[in-house]
mmCIF file of C-alpha atoms in Angstrom:
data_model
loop_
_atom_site.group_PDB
_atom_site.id
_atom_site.type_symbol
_atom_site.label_atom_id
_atom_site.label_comp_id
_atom_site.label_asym_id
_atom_site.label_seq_id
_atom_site.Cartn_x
_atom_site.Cartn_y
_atom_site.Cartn_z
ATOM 1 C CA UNK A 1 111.859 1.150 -18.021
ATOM 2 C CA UNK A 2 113.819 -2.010 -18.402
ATOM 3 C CA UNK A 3 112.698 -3.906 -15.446
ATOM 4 C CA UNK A 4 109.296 -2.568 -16.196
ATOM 5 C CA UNK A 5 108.961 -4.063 -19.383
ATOM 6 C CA UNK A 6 110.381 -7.533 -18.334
ATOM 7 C CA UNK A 7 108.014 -7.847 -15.454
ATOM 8 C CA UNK A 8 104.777 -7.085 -17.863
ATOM 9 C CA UNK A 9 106.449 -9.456 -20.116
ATOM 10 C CA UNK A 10 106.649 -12.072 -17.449
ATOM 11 C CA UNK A 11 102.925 -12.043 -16.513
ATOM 12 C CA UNK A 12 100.053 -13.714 -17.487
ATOM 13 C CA UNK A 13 97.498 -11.564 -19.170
ATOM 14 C CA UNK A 14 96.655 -8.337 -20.520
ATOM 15 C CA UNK A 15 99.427 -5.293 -20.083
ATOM 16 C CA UNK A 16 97.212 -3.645 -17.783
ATOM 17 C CA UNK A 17 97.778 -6.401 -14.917
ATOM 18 C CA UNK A 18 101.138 -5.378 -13.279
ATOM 19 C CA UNK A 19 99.323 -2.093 -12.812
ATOM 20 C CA UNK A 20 96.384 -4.124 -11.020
ATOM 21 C CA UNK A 21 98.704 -5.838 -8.323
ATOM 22 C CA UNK A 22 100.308 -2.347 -7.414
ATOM 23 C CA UNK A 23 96.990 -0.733 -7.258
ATOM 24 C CA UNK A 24 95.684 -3.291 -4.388
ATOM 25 C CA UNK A 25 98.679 -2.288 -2.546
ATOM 26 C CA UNK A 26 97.920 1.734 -2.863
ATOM 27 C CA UNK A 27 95.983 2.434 0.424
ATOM 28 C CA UNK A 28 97.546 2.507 3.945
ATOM 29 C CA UNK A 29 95.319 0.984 6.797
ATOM 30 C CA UNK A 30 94.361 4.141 7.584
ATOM 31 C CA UNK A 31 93.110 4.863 4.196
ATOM 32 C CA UNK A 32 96.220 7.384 2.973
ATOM 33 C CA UNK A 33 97.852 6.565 -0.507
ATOM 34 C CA UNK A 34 101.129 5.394 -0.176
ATOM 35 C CA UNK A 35 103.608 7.281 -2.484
ATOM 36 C CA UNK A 36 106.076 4.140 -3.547
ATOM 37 C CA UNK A 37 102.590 1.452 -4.825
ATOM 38 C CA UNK A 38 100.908 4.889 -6.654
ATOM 39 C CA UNK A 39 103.956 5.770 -8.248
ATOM 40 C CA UNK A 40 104.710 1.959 -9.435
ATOM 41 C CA UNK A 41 101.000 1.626 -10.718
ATOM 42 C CA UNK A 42 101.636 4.680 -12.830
ATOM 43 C CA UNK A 43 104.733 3.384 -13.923
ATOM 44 C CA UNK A 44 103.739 -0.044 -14.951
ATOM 45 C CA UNK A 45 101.424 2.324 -17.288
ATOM 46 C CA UNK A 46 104.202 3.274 -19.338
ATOM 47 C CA UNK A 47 104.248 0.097 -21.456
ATOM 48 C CA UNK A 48 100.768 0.419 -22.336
ATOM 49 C CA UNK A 49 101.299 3.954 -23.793
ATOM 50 C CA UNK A 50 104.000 2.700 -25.462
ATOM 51 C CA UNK A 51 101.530 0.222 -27.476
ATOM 52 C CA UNK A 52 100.582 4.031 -29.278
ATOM 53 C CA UNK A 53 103.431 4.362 -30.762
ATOM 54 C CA UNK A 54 105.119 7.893 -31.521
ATOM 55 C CA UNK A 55 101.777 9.598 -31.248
ATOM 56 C CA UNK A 56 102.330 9.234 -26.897
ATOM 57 C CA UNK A 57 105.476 9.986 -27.207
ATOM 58 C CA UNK A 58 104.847 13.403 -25.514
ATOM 59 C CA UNK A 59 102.537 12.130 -22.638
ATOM 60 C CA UNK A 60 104.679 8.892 -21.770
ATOM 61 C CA UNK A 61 107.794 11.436 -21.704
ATOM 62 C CA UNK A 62 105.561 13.765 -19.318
ATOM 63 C CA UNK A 63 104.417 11.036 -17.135
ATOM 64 C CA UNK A 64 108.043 9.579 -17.201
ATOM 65 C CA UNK A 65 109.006 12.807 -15.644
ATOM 66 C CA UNK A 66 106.904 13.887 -13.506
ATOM 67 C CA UNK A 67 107.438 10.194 -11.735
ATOM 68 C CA UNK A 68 110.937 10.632 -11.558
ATOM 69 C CA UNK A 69 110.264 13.627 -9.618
ATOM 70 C CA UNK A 70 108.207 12.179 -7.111
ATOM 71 C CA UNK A 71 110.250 9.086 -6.714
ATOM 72 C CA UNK A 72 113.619 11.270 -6.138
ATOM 73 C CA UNK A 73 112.231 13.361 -3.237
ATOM 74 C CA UNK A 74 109.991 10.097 -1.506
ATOM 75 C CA UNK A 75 113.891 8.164 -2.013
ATOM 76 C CA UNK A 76 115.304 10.827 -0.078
ATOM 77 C CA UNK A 77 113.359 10.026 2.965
ATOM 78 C CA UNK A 78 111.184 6.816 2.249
ATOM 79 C CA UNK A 79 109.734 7.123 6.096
ATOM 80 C CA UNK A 80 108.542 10.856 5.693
ATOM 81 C CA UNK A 81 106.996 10.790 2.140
ATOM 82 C CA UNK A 82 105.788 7.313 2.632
ATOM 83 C CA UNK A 83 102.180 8.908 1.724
ATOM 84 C CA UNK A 84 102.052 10.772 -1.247
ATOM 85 C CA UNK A 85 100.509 14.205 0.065
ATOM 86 C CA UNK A 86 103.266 14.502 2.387
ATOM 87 C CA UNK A 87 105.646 15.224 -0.661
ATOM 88 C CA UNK A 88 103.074 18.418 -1.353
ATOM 89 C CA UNK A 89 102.558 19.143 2.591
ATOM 90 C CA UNK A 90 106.450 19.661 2.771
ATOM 91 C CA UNK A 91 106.828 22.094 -0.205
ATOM 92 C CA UNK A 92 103.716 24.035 1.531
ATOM 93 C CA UNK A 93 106.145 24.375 4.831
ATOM 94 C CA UNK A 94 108.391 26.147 2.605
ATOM 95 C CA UNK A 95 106.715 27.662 0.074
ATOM 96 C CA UNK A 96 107.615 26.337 -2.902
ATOM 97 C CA UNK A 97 104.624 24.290 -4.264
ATOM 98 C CA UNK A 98 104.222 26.821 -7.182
ATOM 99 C CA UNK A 99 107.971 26.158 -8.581
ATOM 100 C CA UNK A 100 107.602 24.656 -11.688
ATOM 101 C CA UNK A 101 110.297 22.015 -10.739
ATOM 102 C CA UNK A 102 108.160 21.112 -7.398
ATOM 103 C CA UNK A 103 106.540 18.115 -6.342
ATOM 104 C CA UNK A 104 103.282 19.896 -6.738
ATOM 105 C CA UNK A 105 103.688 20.217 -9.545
ATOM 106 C CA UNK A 106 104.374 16.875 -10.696
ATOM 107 C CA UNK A 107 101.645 15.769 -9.016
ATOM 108 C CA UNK A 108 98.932 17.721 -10.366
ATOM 109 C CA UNK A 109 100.093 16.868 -13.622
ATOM 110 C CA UNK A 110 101.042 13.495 -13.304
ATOM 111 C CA UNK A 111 96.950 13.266 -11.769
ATOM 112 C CA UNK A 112 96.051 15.104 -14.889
ATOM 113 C CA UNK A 113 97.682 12.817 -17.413
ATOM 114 C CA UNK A 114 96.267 9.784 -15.913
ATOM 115 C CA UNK A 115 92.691 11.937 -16.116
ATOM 116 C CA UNK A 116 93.546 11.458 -19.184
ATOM 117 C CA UNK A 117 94.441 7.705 -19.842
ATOM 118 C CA UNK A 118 91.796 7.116 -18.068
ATOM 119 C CA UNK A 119 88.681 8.790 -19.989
ATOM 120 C CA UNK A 120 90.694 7.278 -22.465
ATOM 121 C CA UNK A 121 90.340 3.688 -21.390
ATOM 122 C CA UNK A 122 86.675 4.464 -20.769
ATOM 123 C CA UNK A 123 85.960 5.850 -24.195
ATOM 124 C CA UNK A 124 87.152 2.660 -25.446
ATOM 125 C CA UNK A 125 84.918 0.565 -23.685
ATOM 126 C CA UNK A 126 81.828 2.738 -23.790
ATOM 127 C CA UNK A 127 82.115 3.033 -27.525
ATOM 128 C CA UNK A 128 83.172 0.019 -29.227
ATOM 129 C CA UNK A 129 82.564 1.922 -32.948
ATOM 130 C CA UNK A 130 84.861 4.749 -32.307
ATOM 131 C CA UNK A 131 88.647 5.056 -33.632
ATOM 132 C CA UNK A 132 91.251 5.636 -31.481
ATOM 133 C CA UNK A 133 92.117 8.431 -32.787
ATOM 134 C CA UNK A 134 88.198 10.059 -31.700
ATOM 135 C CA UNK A 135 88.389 8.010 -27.824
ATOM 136 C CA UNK A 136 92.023 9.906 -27.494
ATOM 137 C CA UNK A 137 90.788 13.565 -28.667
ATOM 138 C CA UNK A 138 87.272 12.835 -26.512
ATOM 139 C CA UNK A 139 89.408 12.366 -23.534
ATOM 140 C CA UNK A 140 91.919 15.225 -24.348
ATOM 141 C CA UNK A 141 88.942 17.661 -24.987
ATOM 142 C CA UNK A 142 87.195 16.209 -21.598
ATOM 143 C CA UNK A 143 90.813 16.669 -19.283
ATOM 144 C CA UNK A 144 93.877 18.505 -20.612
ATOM 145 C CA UNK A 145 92.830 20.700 -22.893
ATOM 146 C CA UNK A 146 91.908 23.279 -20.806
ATOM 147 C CA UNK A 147 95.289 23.394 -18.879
ATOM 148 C CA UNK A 148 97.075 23.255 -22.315
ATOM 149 C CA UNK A 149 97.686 26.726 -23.923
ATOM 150 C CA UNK A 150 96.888 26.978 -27.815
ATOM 151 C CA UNK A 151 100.411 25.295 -29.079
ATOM 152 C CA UNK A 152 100.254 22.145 -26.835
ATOM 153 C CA UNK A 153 96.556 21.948 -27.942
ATOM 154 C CA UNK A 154 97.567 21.951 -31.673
ATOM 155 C CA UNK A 155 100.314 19.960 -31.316
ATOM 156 C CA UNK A 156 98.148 17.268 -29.402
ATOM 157 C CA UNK A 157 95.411 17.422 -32.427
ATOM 158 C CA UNK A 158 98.410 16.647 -35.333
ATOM 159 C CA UNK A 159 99.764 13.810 -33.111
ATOM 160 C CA UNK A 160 96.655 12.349 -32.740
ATOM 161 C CA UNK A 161 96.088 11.345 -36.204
ATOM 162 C CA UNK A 162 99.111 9.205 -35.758
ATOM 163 C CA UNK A 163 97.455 6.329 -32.874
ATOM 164 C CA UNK A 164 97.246 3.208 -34.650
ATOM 165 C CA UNK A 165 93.783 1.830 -35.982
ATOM 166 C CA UNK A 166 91.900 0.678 -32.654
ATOM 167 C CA UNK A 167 91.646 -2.617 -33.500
ATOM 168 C CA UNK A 168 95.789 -3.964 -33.559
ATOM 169 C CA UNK A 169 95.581 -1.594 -30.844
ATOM 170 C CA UNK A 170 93.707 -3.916 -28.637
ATOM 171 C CA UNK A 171 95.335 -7.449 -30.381
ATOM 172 C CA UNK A 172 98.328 -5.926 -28.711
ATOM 173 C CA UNK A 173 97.368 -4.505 -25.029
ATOM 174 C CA UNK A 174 95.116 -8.427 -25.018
ATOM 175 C CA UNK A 175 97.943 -10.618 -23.755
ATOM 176 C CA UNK A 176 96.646 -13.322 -22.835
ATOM 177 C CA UNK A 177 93.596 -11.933 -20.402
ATOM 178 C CA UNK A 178 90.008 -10.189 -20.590
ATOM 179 C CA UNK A 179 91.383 -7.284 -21.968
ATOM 180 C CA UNK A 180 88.081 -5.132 -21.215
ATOM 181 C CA UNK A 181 87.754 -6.536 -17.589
ATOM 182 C CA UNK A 182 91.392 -5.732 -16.392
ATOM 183 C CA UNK A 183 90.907 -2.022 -18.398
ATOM 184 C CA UNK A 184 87.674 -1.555 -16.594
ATOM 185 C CA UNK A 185 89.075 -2.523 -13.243
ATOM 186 C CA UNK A 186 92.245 -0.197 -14.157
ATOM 187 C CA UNK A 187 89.713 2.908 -14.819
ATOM 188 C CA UNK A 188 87.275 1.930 -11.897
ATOM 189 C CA UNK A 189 90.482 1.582 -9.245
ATOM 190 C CA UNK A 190 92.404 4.536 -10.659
ATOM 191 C CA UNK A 191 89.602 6.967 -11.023
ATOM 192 C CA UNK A 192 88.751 7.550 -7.196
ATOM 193 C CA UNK A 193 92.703 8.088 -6.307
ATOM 194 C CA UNK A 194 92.882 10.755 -8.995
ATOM 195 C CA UNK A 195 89.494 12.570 -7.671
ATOM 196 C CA UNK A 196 91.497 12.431 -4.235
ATOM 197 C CA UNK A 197 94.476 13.935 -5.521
ATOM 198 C CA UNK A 198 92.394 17.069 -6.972
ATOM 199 C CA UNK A 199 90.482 17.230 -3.838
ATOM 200 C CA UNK A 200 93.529 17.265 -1.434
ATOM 201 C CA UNK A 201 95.099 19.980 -4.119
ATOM 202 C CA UNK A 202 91.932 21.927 -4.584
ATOM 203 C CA UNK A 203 91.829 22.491 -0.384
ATOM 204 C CA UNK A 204 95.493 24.177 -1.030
ATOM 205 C CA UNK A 205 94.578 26.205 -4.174
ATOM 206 C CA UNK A 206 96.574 24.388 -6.138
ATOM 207 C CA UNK A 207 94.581 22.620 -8.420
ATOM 208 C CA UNK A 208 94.259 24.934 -11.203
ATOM 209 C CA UNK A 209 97.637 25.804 -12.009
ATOM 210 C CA UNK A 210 98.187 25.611 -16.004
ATOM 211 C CA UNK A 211 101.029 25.124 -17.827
ATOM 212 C CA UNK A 212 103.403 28.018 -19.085
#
């Protein structure tokens, strides 16, 4: 989180732009994501959700987590998970995609979070007169919600009342760069990796798996 931090700090423009350089590194030349560049992009998201305040707390810990996961097993062997279905393809050789600690699993709901972010990002373009607070529960309504069971729902809806007011919100993800252009770009690059990550999970039948 450290190192992430002083790298966004280091760069010109908005917080969104470390994310940007990983993302142009994502695909292999035979079109596969590569685990290590999708995990970083997601990472180097962190610091933007962190711009929230306590009201992410929750998600940044989730996504926090669920990277972790994915980054310990691809570390164990770099050369076999170097492409990020091969982390799920493994646990379907055994059996054990369902485990709530499995890679799977972290997947789906790392994918789901960044669903998320995402409709997020592109509520807050779209609709220039909303609060935070409405672009946040739009996108929760539109993604999470219906993996969520009643308490994480409520509990989302009370925390959402904390996000700061939308405009500081923006002063602070600016930087120095077209803040809208490098969001855009974000949602536009991101979007299509996530719709491949439900597909590939959807084949196995493991795409609708909600949480306990």
């Amino acid at each position: 989180m450290h190192e992430i931090f002083i790298q966004s700090t280091n760069m010109e423009g908005t917080v969104f732009a470390p994310a940007l350089e990983q993302l142009e590194h994502v695909k292999s030349e035979q079109g596969e994501i590569l685990t290590r560049p999708f995990l970083d992009a997601c990472k180097h998201i962190l610091p933007v959700i962190d711009k929230f305040g306590t009201a992410m707390g929750l998600v940044k810990s989730d996504i926090g987590g669920n990277i972790s996961r994915l980054e310990s097993q691809y570390s164990s062997n770099p050369s076999r998970f170097n492409c990020l279905f091969s982390l799920v393809q493994a646990e379907v050789e055994t059996n054990t995609t369902k485990a709530s600690s499995s890679c799977t699993n972290g997947l789906l709901w790392l994918t789901r979070a960044m669903d998320f972010l995402v409709g997020l990002f592109q509520s807050l373009i779209e609709h220039e007169d909303w609060s935070l607070s409405q672009a946040c529960t739009e996108s929760y309504n539109n993604t999470l919600k219906k993996w969520h069971g009643w308490l994480a729902s409520s509990s989302f809806g009370v925390v959402m009342k904390l996000v700061p007011d939308r405009k500081k919100f923006m002063e602070v993800l600016g930087g120095g760069g077209n803040l809208n252009a490098d969001m855009e770009k974000f949602c536009a690059t991101l979007s299509p990796l996530l719709e491949e990550n439900h597909k590939f999970l959807a084949r196995l039948g493991l795409d609708d798996m909600k949480a306990s």
